[in-house]
CSV table of C-alpha atoms (C1' of nucleotides) in Angstrom, one decimal:
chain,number,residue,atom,x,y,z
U,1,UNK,CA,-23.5,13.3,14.2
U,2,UNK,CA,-21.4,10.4,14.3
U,3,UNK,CA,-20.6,7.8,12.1
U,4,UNK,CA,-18.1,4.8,13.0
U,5,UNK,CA,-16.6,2.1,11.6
U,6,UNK,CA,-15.3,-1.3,13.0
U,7,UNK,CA,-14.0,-4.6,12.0
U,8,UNK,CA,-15.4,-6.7,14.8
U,9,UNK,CA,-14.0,-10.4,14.0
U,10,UNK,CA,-17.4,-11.9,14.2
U,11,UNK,CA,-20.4,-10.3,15.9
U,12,UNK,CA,-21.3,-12.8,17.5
U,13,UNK,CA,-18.0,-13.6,19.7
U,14,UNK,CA,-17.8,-10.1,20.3
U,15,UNK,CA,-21.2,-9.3,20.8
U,16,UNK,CA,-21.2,-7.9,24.6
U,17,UNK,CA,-17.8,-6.2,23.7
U,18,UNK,CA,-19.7,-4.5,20.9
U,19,UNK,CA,-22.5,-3.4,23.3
U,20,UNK,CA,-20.1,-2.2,25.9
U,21,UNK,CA,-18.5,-0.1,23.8
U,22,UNK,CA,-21.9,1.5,22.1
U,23,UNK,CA,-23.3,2.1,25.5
U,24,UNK,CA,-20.2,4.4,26.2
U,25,UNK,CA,-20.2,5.5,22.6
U,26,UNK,CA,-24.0,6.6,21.6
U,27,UNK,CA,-22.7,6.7,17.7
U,28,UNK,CA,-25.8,7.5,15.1
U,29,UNK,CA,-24.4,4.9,12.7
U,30,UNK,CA,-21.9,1.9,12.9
U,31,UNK,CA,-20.9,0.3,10.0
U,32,UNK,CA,-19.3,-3.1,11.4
U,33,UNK,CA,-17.0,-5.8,9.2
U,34,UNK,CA,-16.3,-9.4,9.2
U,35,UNK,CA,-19.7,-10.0,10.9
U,36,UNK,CA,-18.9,-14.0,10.2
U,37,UNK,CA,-21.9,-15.1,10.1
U,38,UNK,CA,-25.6,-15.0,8.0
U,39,UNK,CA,-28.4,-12.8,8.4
U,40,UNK,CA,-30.9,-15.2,9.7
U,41,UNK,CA,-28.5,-16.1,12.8
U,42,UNK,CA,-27.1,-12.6,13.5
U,43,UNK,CA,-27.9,-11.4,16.9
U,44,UNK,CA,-30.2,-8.4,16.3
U,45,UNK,CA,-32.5,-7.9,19.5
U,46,UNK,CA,-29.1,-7.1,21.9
U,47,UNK,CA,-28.6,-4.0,19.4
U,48,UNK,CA,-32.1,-3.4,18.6
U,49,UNK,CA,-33.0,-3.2,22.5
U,50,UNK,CA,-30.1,-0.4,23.1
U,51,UNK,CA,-32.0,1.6,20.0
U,52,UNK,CA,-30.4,0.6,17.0
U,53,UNK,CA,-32.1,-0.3,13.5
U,54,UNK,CA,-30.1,-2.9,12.3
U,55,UNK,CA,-29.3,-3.8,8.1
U,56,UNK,CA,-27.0,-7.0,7.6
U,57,UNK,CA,-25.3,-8.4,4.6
U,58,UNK,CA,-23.6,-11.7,5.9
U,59,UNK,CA,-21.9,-15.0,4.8
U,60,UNK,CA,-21.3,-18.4,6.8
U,61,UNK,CA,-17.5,-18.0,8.4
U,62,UNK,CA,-16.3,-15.8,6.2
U,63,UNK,CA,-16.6,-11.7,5.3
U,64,UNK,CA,-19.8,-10.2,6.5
U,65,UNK,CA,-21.1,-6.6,7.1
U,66,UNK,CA,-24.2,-4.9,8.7
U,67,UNK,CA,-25.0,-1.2,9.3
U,68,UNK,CA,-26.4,-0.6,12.8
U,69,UNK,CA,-28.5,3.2,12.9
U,70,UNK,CA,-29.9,4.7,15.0
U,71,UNK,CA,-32.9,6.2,13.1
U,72,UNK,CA,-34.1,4.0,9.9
U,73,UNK,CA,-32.1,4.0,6.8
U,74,UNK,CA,-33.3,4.7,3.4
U,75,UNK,CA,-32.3,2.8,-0.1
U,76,UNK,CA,-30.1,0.3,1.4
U,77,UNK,CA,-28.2,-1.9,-1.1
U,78,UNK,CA,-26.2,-5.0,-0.5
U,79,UNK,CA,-23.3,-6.1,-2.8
U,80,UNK,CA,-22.6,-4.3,-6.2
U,81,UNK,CA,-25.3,-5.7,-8.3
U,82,UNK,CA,-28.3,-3.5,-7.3
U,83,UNK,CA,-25.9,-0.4,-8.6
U,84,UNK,CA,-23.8,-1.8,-11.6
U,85,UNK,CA,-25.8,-4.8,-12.8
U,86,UNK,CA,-25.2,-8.5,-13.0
U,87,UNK,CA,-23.4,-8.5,-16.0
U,88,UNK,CA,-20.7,-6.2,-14.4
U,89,UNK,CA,-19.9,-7.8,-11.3
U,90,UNK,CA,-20.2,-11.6,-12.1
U,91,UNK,CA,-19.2,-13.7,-9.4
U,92,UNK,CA,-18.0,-10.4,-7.3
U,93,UNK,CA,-21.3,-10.3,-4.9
U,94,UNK,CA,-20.7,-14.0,-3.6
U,95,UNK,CA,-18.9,-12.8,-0.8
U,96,UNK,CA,-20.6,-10.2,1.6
U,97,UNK,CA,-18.5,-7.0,1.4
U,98,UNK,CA,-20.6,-4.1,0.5
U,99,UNK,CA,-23.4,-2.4,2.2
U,100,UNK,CA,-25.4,1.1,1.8
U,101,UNK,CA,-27.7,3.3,3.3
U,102,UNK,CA,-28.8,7.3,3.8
U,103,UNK,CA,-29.9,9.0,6.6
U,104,UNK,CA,-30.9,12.2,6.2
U,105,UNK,CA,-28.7,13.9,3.0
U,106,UNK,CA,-26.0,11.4,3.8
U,107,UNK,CA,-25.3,8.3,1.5
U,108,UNK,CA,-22.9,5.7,3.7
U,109,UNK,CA,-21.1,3.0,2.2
U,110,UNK,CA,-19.8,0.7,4.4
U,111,UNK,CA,-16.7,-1.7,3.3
U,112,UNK,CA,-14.9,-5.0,3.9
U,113,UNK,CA,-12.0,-4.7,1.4
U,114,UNK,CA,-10.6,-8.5,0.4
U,115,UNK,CA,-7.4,-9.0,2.1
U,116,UNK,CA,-5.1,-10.1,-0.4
U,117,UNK,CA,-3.4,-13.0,1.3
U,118,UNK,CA,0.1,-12.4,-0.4
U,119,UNK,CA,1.4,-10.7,-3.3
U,120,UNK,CA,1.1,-12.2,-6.8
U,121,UNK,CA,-1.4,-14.8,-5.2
U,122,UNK,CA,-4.7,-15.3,-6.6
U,123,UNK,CA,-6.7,-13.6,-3.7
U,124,UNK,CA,-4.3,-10.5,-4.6
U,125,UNK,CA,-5.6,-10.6,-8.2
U,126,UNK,CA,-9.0,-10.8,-6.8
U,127,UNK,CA,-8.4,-7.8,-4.5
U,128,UNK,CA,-7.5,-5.4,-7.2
U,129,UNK,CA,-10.2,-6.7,-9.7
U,130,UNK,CA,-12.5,-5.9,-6.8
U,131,UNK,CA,-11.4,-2.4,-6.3
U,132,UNK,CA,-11.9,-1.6,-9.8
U,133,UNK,CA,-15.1,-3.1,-9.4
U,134,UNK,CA,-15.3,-0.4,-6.5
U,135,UNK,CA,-14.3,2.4,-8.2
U,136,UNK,CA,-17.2,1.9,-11.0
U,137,UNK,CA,-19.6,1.9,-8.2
U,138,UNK,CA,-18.2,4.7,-6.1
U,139,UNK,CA,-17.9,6.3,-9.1
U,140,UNK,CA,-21.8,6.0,-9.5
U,141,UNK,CA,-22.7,6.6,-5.9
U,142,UNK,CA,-20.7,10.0,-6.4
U,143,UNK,CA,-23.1,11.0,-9.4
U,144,UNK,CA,-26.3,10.4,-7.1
U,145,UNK,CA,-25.4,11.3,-4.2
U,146,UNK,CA,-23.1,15.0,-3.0
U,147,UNK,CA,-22.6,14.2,0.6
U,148,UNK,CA,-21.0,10.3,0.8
U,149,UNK,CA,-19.3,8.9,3.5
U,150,UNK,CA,-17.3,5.5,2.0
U,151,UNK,CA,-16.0,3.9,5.3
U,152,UNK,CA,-14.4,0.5,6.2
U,153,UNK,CA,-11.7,-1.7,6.6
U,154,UNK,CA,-9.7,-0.9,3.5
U,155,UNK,CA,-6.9,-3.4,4.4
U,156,UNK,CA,-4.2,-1.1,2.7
U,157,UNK,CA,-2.3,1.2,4.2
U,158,UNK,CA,-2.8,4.1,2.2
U,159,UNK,CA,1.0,5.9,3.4
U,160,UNK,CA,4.3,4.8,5.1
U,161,UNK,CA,3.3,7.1,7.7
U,162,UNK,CA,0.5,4.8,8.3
U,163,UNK,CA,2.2,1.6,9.6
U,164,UNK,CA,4.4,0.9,12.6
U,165,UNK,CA,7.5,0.0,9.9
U,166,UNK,CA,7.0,0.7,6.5
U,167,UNK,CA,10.5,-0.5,5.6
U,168,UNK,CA,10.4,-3.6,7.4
U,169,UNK,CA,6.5,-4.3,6.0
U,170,UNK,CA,7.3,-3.4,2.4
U,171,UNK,CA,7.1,-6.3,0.5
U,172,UNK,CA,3.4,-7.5,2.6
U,173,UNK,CA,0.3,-6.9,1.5
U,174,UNK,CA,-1.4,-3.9,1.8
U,175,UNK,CA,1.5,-1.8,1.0
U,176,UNK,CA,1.9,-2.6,-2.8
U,177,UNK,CA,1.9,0.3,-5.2
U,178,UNK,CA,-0.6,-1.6,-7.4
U,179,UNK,CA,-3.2,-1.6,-4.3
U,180,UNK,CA,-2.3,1.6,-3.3
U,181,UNK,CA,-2.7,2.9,-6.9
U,182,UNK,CA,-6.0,1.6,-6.8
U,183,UNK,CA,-7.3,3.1,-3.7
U,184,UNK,CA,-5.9,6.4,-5.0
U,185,UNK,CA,-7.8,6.4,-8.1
U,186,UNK,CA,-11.2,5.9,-6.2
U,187,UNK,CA,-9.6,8.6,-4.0
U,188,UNK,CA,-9.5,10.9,-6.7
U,189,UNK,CA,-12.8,10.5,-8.3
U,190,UNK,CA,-13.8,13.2,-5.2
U,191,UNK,CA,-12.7,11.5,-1.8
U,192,UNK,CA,-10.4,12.9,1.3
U,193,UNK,CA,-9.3,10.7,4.0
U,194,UNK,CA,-11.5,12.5,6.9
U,195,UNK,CA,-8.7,11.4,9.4
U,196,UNK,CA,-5.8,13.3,7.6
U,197,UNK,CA,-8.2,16.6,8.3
U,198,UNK,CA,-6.8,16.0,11.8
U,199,UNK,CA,-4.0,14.8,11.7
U,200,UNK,CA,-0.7,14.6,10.0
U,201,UNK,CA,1.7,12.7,12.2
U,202,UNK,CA,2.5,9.4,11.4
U,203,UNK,CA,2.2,6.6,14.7
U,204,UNK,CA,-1.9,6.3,14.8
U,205,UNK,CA,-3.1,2.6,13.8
U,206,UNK,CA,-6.3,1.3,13.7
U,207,UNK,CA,-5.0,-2.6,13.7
U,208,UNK,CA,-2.2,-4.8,15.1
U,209,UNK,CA,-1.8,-7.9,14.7
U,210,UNK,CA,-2.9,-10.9,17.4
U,211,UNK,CA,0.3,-12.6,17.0
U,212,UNK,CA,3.8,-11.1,18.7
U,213,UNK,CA,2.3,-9.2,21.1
U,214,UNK,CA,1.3,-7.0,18.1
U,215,UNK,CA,-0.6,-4.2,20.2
U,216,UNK,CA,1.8,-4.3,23.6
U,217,UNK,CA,4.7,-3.1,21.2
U,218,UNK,CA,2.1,-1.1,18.8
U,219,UNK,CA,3.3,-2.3,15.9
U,220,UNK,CA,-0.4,-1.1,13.9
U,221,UNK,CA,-1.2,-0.2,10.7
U,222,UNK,CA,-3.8,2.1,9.7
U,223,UNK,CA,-5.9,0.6,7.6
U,224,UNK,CA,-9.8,1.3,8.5
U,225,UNK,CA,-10.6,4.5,7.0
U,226,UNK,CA,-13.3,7.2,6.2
U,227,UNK,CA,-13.4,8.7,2.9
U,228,UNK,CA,-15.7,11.5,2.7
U,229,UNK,CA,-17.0,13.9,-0.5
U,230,UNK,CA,-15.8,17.2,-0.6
U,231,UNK,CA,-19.5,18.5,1.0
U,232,UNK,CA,-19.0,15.9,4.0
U,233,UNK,CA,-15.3,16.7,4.1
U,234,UNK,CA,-15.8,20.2,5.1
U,235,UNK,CA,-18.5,19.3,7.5
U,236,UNK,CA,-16.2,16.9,9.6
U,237,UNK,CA,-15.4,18.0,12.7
U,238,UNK,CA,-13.4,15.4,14.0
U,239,UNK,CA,-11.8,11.6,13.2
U,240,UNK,CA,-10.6,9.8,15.8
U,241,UNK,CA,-9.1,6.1,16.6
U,242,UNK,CA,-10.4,4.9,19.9
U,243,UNK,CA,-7.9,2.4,20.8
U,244,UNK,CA,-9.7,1.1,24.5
U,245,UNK,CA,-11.9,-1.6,23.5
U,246,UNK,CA,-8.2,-3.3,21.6
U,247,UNK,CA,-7.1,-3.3,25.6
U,248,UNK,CA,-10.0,-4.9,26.3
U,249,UNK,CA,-10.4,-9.3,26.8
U,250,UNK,CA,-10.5,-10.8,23.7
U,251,UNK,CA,-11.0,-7.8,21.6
U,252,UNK,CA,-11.0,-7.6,18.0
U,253,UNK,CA,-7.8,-7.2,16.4
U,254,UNK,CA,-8.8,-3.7,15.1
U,255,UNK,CA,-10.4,-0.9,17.1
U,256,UNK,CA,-13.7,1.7,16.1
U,257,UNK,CA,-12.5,4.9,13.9
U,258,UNK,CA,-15.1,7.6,15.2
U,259,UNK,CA,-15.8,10.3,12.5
U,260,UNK,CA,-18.0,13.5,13.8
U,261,UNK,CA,-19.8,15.5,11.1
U,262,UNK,CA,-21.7,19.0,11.5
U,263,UNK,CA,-24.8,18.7,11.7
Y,1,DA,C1',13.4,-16.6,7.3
Y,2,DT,C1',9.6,-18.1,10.1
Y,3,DG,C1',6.0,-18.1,13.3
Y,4,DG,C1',3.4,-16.1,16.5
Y,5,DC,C1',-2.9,-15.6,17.7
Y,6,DA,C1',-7.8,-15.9,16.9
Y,7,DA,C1',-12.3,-17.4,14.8
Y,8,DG,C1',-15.4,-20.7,12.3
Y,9,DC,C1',-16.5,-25.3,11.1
Y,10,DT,C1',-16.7,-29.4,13.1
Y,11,DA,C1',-15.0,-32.6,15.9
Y,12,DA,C1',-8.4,-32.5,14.9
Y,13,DG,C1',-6.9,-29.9,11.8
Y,14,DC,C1',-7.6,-26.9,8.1
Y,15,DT,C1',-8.6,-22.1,6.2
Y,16,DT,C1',-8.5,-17.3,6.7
Y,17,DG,C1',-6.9,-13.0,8.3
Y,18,DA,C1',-3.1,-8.6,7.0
DNA sequence: ATGGCAAGCTAAGCTTGA
């Protein structure tokens, strides 16, 4: 079974691209980010034609996520609220980050992580009140569910090993020890980076930036992750970053992270 | 040190991304 995760830039401009790459790539889930648009306009019957059941959470412009499966989902959740209440996490379900589902004994989280925008900046506060808001609701997810599969784009780059420069990058976002400290303690509630099974060598990136020929000169950072419970963990059988569809016309700036499970 | 490219919204330029 495969589950895959990719930050698309908006569905609908890369719709066909999207399609292209899930007619070569038959994955039984797809957890997609930065959908960029609201439910009622998403373009479901394309997906839902090639055999996908499709679950959205979306915002006009901004954010976005959806869950594409091939077989239905059960208890899917949208935003924080459902799991830690309204008094918890306040204004922190505006924007659409956070979606959820299980197929068969597998609970799948699927995550846009806020970007940040720059150190010391507001949208940096609001990153790292968000991952604490995170790591109460992994937390809970943990306590229902033994087999969970958190996957997404993180935006941080959880080592040095995982960016192109880590010297040259070390006062950007992404890469501060307060974000990474964060991500580690959701780590350690009971997580393992599924690709870091596979592979140790630094060099593997799952985005590069649009501007200065980012991608020709793979300067990437690794930031679109799977983070799997200890049952799921030992189940995986492989993780891979398929970097083709970033070579492809007007591709997304990041590229699908594959992870195969047992099963 | 800075900008560079792309997308959405909305109709030329701003905001966001990482």
């Amino acid at each position: 079974m495969k589950i895959a995760t990719w930050n698309v830039n908006s569905i609908r401009t890369r719709q066909q691209i999207v399609l292209d790459w899930l007619e070569a790539n038959p994955v039984e889930v797809l957890c997609l980010q930065e959908t960029k648009v609201v439910d009622d306009k998403f373009p479901r019957s394309p997906f839902e034609e090639v055999g996908y059941h499709l679950y959205t959470s979306g915002q006009k412009s901004y954010n976005g996520v959806a869950i594409f499966s091939r077989r239905p989902m059960k208890d899917v959740t949208s935003g924080f609220t459902e799991v830690l209440g309204g008094d918890a996490v306040g204004e922190f379900d505006e924007q659409k980050r956070a979606i959820a589902g299980t197929i068969d004994d597998i609970r799948i989280i699927n995550l846009y992580v806020p970007n940040g925008a720059s150190v010391g900046s507001d949208k940096y506060d609001y990153k790292l009140n968000w991952l604490k808001l995170l790591q109460e609701y992994v937390k809970n997810a943990l306590e229902k569910s033994p087999n969970l599969c958190i996957c997404g784009d993180f935006n941080i780059v959880p080592e040095d090993r995982d960016i192109h420069d880590a010297e040259a990058c070390r006062n950007s976002v992404g890469l501060s020890p307060a974000e990474r400290q964060a991500l580690e303690e959701i780590r350690k509630l009971g997580l393992a980076d599924a690709f870091r099974k596979f592979t140790s060598e630094g060099g593997h990136y799952s985005w590069w930036d649009y501007r200065a020929a980012g991608f020709k000169r793979n300067r990437g950072w690794r930031i679109d992750h799977h983070y799997l419970s200890k049952p799921l963990y030992d189940r995986a059988k492989s993780c891979i970053i398929d970097k083709e569809p970033r070579t492809w016309v007007k591709p997304s700036d990041h590229t699908p992270v594959i992870l195969e499970l047992d099963c």
